[in-house]
Short mmCIF file of C-alpha atoms in Angstrom, two decimals:
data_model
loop_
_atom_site.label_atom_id
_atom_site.label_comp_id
_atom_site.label_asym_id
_atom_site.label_seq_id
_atom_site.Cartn_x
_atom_site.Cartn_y
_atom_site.Cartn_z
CA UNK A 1115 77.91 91.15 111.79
CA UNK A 1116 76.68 87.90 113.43
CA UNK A 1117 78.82 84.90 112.07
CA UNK A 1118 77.06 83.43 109.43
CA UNK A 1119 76.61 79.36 108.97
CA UNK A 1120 79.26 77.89 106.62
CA UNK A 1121 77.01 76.69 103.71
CA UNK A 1122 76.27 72.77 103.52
CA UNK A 1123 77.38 70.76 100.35
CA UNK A 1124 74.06 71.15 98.45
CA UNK A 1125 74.46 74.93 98.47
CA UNK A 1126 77.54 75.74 96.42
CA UNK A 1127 76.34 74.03 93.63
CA UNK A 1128 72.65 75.58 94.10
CA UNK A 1129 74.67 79.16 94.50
CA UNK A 1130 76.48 78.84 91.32
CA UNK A 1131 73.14 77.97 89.45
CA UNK A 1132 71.47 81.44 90.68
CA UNK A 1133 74.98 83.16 89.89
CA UNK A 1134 74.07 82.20 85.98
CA UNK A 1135 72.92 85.45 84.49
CA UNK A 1136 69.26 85.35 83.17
CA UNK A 1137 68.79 85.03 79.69
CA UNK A 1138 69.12 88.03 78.04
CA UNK A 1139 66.33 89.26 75.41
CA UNK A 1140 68.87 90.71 72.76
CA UNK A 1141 69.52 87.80 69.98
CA UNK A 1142 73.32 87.37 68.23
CA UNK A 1143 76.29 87.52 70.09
CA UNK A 1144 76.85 89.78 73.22
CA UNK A 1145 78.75 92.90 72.37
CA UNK A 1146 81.40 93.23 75.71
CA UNK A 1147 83.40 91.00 76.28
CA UNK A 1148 84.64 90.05 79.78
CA UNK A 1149 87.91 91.52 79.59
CA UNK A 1150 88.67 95.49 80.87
CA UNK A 1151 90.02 96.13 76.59
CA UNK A 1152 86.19 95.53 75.44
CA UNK A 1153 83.99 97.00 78.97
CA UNK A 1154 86.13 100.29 78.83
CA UNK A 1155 85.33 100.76 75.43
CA UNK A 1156 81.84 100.84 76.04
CA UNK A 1157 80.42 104.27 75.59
CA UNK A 1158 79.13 106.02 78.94
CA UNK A 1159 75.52 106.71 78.48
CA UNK A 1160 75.07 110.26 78.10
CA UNK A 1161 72.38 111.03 80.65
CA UNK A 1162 75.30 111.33 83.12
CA UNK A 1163 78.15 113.54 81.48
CA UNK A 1164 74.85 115.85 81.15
CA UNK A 1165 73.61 115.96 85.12
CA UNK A 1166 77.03 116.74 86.80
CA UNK A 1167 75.35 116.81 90.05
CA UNK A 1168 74.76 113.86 92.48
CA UNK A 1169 73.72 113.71 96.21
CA UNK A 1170 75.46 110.31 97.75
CA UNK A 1171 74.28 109.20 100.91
CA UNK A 1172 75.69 107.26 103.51
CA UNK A 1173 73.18 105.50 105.81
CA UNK A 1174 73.94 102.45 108.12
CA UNK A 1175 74.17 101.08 111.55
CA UNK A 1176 76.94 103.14 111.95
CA UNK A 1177 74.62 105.76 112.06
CA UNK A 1178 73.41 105.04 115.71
CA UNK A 1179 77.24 105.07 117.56
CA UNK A 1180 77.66 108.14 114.96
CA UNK A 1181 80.44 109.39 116.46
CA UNK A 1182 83.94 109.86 114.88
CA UNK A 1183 83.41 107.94 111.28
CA UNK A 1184 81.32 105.85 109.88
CA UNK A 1185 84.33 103.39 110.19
CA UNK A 1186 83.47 102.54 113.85
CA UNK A 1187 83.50 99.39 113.78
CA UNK A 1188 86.73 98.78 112.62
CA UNK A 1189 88.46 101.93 114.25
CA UNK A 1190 86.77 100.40 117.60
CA UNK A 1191 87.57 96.60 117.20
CA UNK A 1192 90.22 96.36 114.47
CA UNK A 1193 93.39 99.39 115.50
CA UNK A 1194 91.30 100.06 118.54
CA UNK A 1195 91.66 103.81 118.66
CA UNK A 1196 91.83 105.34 122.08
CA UNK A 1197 88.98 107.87 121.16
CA UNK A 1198 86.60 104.93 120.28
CA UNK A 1199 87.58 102.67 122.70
CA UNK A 1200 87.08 105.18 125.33
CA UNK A 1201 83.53 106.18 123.66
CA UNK A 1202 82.76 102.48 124.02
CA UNK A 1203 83.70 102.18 127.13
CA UNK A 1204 81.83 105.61 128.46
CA UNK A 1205 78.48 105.05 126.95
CA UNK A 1206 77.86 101.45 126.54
CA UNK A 1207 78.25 98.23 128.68
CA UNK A 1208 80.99 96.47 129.00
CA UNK A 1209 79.57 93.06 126.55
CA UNK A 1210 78.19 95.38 124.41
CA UNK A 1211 79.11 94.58 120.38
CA UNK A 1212 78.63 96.24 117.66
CA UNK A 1213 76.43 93.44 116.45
CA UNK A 1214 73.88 95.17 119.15
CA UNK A 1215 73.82 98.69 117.79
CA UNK A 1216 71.16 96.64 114.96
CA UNK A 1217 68.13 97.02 116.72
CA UNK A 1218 68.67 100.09 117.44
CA UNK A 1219 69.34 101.73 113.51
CA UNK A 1220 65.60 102.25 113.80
CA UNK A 1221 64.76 104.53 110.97
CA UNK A 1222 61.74 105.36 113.12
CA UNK A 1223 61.05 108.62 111.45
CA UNK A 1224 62.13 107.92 107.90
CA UNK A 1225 59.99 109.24 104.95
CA UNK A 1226 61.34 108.86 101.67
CA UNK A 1227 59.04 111.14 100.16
CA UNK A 1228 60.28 113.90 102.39
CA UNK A 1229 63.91 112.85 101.47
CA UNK A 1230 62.84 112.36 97.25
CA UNK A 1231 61.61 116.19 97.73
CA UNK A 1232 64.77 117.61 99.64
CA UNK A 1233 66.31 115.66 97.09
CA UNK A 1234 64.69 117.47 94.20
CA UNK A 1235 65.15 120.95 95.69
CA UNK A 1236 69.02 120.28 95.40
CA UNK A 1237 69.05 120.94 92.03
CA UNK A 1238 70.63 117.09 92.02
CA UNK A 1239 70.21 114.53 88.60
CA UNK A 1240 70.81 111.55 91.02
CA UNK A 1241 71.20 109.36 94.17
CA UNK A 1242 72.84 107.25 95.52
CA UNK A 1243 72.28 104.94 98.95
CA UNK A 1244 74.89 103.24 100.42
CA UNK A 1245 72.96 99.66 100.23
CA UNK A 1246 75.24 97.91 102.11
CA UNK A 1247 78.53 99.35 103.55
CA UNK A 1248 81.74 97.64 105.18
CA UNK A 1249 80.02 96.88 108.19
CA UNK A 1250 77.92 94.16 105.97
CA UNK A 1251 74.68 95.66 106.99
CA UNK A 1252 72.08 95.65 104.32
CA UNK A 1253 69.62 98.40 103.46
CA UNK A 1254 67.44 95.75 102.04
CA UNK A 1255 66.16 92.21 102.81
CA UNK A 1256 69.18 90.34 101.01
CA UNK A 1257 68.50 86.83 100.88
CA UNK A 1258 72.58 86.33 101.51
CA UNK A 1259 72.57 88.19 104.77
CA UNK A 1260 70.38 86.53 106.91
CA UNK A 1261 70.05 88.13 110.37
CA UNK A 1262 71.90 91.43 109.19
CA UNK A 1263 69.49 93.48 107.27
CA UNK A 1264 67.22 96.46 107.27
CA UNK A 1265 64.10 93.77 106.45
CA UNK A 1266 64.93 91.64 109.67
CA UNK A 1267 66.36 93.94 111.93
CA UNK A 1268 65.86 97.96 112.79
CA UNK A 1269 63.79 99.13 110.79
CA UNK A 1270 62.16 95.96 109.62
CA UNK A 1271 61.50 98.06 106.33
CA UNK A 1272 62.89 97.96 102.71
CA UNK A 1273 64.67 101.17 102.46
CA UNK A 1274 66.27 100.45 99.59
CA UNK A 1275 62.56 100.10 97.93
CA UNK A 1276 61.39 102.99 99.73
CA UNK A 1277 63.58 105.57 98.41
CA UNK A 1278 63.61 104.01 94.86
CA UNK A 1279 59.92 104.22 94.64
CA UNK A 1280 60.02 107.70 95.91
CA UNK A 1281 62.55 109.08 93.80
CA UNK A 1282 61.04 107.51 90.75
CA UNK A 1283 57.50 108.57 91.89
CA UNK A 1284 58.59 111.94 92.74
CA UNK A 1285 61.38 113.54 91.32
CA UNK A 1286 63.57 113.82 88.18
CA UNK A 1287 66.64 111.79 89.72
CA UNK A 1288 68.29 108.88 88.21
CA UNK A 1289 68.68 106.24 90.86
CA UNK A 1290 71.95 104.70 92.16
CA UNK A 1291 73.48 102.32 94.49
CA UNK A 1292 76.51 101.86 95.99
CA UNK A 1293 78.01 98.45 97.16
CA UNK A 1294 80.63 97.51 99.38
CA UNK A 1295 82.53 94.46 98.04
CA UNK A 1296 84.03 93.32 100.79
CA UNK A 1297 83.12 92.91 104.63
CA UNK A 1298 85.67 93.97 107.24
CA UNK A 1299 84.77 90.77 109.96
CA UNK A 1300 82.82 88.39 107.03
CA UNK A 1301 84.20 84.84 108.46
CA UNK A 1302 84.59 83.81 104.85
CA UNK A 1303 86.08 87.00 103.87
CA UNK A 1304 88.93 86.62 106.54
CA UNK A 1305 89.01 82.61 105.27
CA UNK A 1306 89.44 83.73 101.85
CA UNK A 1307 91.89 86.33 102.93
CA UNK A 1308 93.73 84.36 104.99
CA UNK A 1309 94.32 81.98 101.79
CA UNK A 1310 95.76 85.51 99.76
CA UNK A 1311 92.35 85.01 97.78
CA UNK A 1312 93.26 81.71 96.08
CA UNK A 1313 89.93 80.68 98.19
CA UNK A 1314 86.70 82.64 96.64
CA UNK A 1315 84.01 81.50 99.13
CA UNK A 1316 82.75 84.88 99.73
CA UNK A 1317 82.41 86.06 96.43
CA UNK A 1318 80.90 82.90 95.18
CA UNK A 1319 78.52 83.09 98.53
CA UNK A 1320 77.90 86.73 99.08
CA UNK A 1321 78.95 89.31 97.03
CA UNK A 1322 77.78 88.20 93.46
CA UNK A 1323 74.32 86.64 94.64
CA UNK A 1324 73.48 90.00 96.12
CA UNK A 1325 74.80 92.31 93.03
CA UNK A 1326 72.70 90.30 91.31
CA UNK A 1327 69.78 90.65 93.38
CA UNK A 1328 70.34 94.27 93.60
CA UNK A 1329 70.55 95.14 89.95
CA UNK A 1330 67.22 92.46 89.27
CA UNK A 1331 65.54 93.71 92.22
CA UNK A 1332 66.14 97.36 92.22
CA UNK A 1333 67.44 98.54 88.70
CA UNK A 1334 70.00 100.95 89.71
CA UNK A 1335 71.12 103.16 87.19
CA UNK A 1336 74.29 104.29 89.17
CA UNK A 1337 76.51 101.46 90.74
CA UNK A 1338 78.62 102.47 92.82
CA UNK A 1339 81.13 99.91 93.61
CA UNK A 1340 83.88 100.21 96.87
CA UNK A 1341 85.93 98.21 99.35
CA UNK A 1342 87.94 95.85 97.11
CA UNK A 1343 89.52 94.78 100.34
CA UNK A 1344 93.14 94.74 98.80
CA UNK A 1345 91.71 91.36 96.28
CA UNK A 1346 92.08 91.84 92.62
CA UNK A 1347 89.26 91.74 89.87
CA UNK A 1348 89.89 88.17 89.43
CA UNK A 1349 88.71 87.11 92.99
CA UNK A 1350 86.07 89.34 92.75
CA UNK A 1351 84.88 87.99 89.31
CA UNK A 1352 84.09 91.84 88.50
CA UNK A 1353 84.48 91.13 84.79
CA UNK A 1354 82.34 88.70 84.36
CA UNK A 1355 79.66 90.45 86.31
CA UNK A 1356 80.17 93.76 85.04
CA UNK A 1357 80.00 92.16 81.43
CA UNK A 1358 76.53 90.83 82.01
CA UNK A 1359 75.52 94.11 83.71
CA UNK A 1360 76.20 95.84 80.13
CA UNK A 1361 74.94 92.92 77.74
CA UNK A 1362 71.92 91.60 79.90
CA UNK A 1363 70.50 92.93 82.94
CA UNK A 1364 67.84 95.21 82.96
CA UNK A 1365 69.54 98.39 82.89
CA UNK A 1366 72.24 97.80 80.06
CA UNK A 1367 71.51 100.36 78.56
CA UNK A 1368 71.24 103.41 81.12
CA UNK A 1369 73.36 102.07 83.55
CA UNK A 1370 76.91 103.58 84.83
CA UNK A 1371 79.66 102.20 86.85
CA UNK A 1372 82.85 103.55 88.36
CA UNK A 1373 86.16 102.35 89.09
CA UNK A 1374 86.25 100.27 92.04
CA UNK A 1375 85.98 96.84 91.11
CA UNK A 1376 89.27 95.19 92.35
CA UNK A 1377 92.73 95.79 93.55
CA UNK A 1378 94.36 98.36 90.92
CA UNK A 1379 91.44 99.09 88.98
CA UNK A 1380 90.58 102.61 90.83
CA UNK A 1381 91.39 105.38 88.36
CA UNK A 1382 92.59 103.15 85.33
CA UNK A 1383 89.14 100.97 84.53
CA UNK A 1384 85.58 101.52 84.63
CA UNK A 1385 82.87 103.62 83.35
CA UNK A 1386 83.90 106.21 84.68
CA UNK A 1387 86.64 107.33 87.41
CA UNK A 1388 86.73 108.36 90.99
CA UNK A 1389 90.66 108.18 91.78
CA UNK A 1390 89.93 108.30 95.57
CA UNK A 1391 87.69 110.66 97.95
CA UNK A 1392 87.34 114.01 97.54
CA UNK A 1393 89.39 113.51 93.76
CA UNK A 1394 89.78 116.81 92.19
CA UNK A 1395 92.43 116.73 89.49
CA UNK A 1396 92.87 120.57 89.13
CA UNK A 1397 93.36 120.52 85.50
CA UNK A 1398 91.25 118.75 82.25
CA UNK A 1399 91.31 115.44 82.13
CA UNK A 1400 90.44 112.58 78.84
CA UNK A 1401 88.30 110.06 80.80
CA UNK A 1402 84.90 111.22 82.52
CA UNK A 1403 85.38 111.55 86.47
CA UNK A 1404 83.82 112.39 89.62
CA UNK A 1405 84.65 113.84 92.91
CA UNK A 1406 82.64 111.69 95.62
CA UNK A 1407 82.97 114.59 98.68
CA UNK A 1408 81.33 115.12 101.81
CA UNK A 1409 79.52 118.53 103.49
CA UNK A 1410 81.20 117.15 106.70
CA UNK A 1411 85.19 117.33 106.31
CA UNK A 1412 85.41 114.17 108.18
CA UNK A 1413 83.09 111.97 107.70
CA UNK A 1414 80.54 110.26 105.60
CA UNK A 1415 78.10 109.16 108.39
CA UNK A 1416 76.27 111.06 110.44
CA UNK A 1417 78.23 112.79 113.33
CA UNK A 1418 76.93 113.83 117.05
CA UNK A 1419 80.75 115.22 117.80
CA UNK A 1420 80.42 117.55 114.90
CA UNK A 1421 80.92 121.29 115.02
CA UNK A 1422 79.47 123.58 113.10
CA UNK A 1423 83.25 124.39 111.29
CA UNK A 1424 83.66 120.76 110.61
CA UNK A 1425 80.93 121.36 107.69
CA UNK A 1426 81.67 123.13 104.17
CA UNK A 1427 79.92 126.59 103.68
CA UNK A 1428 78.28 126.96 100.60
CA UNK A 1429 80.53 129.01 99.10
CA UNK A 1430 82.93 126.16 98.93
CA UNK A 1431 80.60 123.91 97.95
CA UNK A 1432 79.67 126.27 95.28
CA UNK A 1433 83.47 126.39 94.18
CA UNK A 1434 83.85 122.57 94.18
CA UNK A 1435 80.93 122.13 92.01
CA UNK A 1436 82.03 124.58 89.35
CA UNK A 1437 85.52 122.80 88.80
CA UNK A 1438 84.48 120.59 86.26
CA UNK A 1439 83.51 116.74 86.22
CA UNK A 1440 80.71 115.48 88.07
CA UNK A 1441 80.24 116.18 91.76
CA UNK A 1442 78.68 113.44 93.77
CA UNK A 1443 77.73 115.63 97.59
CA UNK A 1444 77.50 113.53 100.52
CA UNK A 1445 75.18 113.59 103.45
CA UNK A 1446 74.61 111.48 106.17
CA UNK A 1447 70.91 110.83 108.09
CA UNK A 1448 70.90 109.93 112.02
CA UNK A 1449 69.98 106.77 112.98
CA UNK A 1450 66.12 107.25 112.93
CA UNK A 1451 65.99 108.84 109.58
CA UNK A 1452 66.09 112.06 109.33
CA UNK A 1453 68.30 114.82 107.52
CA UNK A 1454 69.75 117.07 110.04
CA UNK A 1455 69.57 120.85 109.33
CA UNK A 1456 72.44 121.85 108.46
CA UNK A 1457 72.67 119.24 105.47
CA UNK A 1458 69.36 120.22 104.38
CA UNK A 1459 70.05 123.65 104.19
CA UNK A 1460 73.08 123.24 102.19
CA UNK A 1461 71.37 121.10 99.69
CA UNK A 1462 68.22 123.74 99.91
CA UNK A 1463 71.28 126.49 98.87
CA UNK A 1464 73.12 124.57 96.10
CA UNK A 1465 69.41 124.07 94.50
CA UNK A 1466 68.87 127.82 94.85
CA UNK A 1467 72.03 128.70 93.83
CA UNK A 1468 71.81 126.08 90.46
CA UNK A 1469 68.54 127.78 89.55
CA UNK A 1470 69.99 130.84 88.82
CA UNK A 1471 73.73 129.62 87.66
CA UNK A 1472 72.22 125.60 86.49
CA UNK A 1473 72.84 126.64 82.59
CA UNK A 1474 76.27 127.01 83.32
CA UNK A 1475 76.33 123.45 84.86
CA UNK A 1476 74.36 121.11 83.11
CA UNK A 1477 74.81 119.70 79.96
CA UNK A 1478 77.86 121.71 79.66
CA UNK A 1479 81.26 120.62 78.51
CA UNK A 1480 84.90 121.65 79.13
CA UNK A 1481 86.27 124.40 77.37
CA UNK A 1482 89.63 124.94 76.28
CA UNK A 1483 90.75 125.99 79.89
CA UNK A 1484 89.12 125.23 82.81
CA UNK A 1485 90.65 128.42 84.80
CA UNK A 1486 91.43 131.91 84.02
CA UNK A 1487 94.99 133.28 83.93
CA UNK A 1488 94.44 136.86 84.78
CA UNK A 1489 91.87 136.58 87.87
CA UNK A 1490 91.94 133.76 90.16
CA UNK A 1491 88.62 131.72 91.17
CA UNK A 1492 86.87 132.09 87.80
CA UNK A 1493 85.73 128.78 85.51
CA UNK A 1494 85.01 127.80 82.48
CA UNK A 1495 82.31 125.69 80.89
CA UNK A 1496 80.63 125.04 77.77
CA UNK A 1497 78.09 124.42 75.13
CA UNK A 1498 79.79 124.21 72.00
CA UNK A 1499 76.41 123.55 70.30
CA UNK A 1500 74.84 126.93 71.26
CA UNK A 1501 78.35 128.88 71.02
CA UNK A 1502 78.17 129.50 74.57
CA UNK A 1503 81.68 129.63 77.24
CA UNK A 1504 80.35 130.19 80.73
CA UNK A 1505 82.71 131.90 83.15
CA UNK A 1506 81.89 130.93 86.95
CA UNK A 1507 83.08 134.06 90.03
CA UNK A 1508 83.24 133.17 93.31
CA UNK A 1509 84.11 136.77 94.42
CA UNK A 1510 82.56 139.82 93.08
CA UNK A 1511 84.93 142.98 92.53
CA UNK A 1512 84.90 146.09 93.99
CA UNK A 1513 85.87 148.04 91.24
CA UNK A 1514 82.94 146.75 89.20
CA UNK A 1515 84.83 145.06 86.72
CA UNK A 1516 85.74 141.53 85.95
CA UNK A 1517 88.97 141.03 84.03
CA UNK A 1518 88.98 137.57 81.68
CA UNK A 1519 92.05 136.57 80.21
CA UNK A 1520 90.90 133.52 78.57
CA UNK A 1521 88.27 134.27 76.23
CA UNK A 1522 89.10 135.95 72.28
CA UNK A 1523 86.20 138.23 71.98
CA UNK A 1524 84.31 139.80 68.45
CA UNK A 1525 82.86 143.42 68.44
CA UNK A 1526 79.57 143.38 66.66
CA UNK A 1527 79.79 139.28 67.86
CA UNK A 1528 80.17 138.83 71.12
CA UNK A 1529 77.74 139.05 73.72
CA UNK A 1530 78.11 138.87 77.12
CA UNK A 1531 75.35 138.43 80.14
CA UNK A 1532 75.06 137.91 83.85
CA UNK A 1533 72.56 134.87 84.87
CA UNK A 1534 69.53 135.99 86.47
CA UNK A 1535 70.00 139.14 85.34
CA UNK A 1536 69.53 139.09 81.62
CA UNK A 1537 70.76 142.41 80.08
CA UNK A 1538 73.79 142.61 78.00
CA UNK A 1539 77.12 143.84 79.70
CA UNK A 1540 79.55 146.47 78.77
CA UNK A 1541 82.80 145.10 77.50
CA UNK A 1542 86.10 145.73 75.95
CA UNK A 1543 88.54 143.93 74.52
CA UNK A 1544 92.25 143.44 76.79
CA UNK A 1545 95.65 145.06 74.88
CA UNK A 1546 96.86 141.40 75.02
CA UNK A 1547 94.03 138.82 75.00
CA UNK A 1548 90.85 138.45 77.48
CA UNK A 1549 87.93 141.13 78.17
CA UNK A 1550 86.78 143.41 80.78
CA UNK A 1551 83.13 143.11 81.53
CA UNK A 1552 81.60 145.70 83.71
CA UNK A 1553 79.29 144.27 85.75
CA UNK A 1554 76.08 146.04 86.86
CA UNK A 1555 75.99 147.84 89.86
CA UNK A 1556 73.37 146.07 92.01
CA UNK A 1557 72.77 146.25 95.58
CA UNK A 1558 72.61 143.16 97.41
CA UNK A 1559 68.90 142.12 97.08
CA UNK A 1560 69.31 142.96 93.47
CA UNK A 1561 72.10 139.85 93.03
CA UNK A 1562 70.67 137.14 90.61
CA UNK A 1563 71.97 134.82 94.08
CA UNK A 1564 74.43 135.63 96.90
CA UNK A 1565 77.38 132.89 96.82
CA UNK A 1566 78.66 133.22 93.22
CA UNK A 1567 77.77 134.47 90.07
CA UNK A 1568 78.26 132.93 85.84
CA UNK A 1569 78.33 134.88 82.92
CA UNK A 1570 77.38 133.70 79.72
CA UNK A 1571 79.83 134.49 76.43
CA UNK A 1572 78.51 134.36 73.08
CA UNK A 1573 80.68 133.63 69.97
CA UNK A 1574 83.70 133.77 71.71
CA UNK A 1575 86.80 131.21 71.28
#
């Protein structure tokens, strides 16, 4: 980003007046506390536990070099990696900066109401737009960024308005941001750095004026915070902020957050937890989580270098999304706005796919194990409320039968269907424990969907 002017002495104090969170309309004293004991007790609102199913999406200047990561910049200036260097170098002049790629994010064929509707045929609960990544670059006209901003430069649009309008308008998403704390070249990010964070110039400057414009402005229901930039909670002032996010601001009462809000906090505080990229524990855990993963294996912008094996099929999409937690799927749109094929067919599949097999997803809970023992690649869900265990196949067997060690079955009790199918299956009970369902012999265009199947259990423990 361009350096920014060092604030005059009238503007610290005028900063710190805006950073006072508006008054809110509840009366009697505020129920959490700034401190992580009180915010982590604060119950996740339910509308999320229930959707399991996100679509993140990671949109920036990065998106015009789009080649190798949507870490460019800093693989290109900061450890200067021969690959980008030499990418630089091939394509570009030699005074060329990243600072010039701007103009040129153009979003020149961007229609958020063709990206709310491919959105929508995902089968997806919610969004979320990367409003402003590393690079600094916002997605919206932020009064703190000055020359570096979808509003001013590019686009000269709101996209951040765009898409929320659309969604809303649209579809039956719940909209979410994500926020990068930190800048990689901020000048009062290094200062502050430089200092080991006793300085707090860019949080006092930056990063809290535009959370707080974001959340006023926009009223995201997701926010997605990242890039602590190795400074703990305490220079960010991520307490205080996320305290007045749940007492006051407008969406205290829907809103979730995750687990990136300082230097130690990933995976032990927050709404609810993310652990790193791509997190899948592999077994049940206590505290609500979600794997944030991308279609592309390698990265979360948009990619010209890509091949078509560097992208997940939907079969192990499919897989991912039936191992429990919530699944947040990443694409990434080129630098004039569009959704390249390949990422709209996927989401086009998992939509068709969760039409069929969607009871087995939503609203569900865990069971009492997540996996069978006695055939691999099978899952478990449930809905404890309608006496219902779901058990998720990736691979359909040639003998006809499925063999479930998990679930203690009841002749007379039990019943046992295929989704999109309907009928009620054969079944016996196993010597030890478990069932064998025989499955009905279809042929191919007679499969409720082609990439994985769910059965439903009945009265079953």
């Amino acid at each position: 980003m361009r350096s920014p002017k060092l604030p005059g002495p009238a503007l610290p104090l005028l900063i710190l007046l805006l950073l006072l969170p508006p008054p809110g309309s509840a009366s009697g004293p505020a129920p959490f506390d700034p401190t992580w004991e009180s915010l982590d007790a604060r119950q996740l609102p339910a509308w999320f536990d229930k959707a399991k199913f996100g679509i993140f999406i990671h949109w920036g200047v990065f998106s015009v070099p789009s080649f190798g990561s949507e870490w460019f910049w800093w693989y290109w200036q900061q450890e200067k990696i021969p690959a980008y260097v030499d990418f630089m170098k091939n394509n570009y002049p030699p005074d060329f900066t990243y600072e010039d790629f701007g103009p040129l994010f153009t979003a020149k064929f961007f229609d958020a109401n063709q990206w709310a509707d491919i959105l929508q045929a995902s089968g997806a609960k919610y969004v979320v737009l990367t409003s402003k990544h590393h690079e600094g670059f916002t997605l919206w006209g932020s009064e703190y960024s000055w020359n570096w901003n979808a509003v001013d430069m590019g686009p000269k649009r709101d996209i951040v308005k765009e898409l929320a309008g659309a969604v809303r308008n649209r579809t039956d998403l719940r909209f979410g941001l994500y926020y990068s704390l930190f800048e990689w070249f901020h000048p009062l990010f290094l200062e502050d750095e430089s200092s080991l964070f006793q300085k707090r110039q860019y949080p006092v400057s930056k990063m809290l004026p535009e959370l707080y414009e974001l959340v006023n402005k926009y009223q995201p229901e997701v926010l997605w915070s990242d890039g602590d930039g190795g400074a703990p909670d305490t220079y960010w002032k991520s307490l205080d902020f996320l305290a007045w996010l749940y007492n006051e601001s407008p969406v205290r009462d829907t809103v979730v957050t995750n687990d990136r809000w300082g230097a130690g906090s990933i995976c032990k505080h927050g709404g609810y937890y993310t652990c790193s990229d791509r997190y899948n524990p592999g077994h049940l855990l206590p505290h609500k989580w979600e794997n944030c993963m991308t279609i592309d294996k390698f990265s979360w912008g948009y990619r010209r270098n890509a091949e078509i094996s560097d992208y997940l099929t939907i079969e192990e999409l499919v897989k991912t999304v039936s191992c429990g937690g919530n699944l947040l799927m990443n694409i990434g749109p080129t630098q004039d706005g569009t959704i390249s094929a390949i990422f709209k067919e996927r989401l086009r599949q998992m939509g068709i796919w969760l039409k069929v097999n969607g009871d087995a997803i939503y609203e569900t809970n865990a069971w009492r194990s997540q996996n069978d023992t006695v055939t691999p690649d099978v899952w478990y869900t449930s809905k404890p409320k309608d006496k219902l265990v779901y058990a998720m196949f990736l691979k359909w067997p040639i003998s006809g039968q499925l063999f479930l060690g998990q679930p203690k079955a009841t002749l007379g009790a039990t019943e046992v269907k295929l989704l999109g199918h309907g009928q009620p299956l054969h079944w016996t009970p196993l010597r030890e424990n478990g069932i064998k369902v025989d499955l009905p012999q279809l042929t191919i265009h007679q499969m409720p969907c082609q990439w994985g199947w769910a059965l439903a259990l009945s009265n079953v423990t």
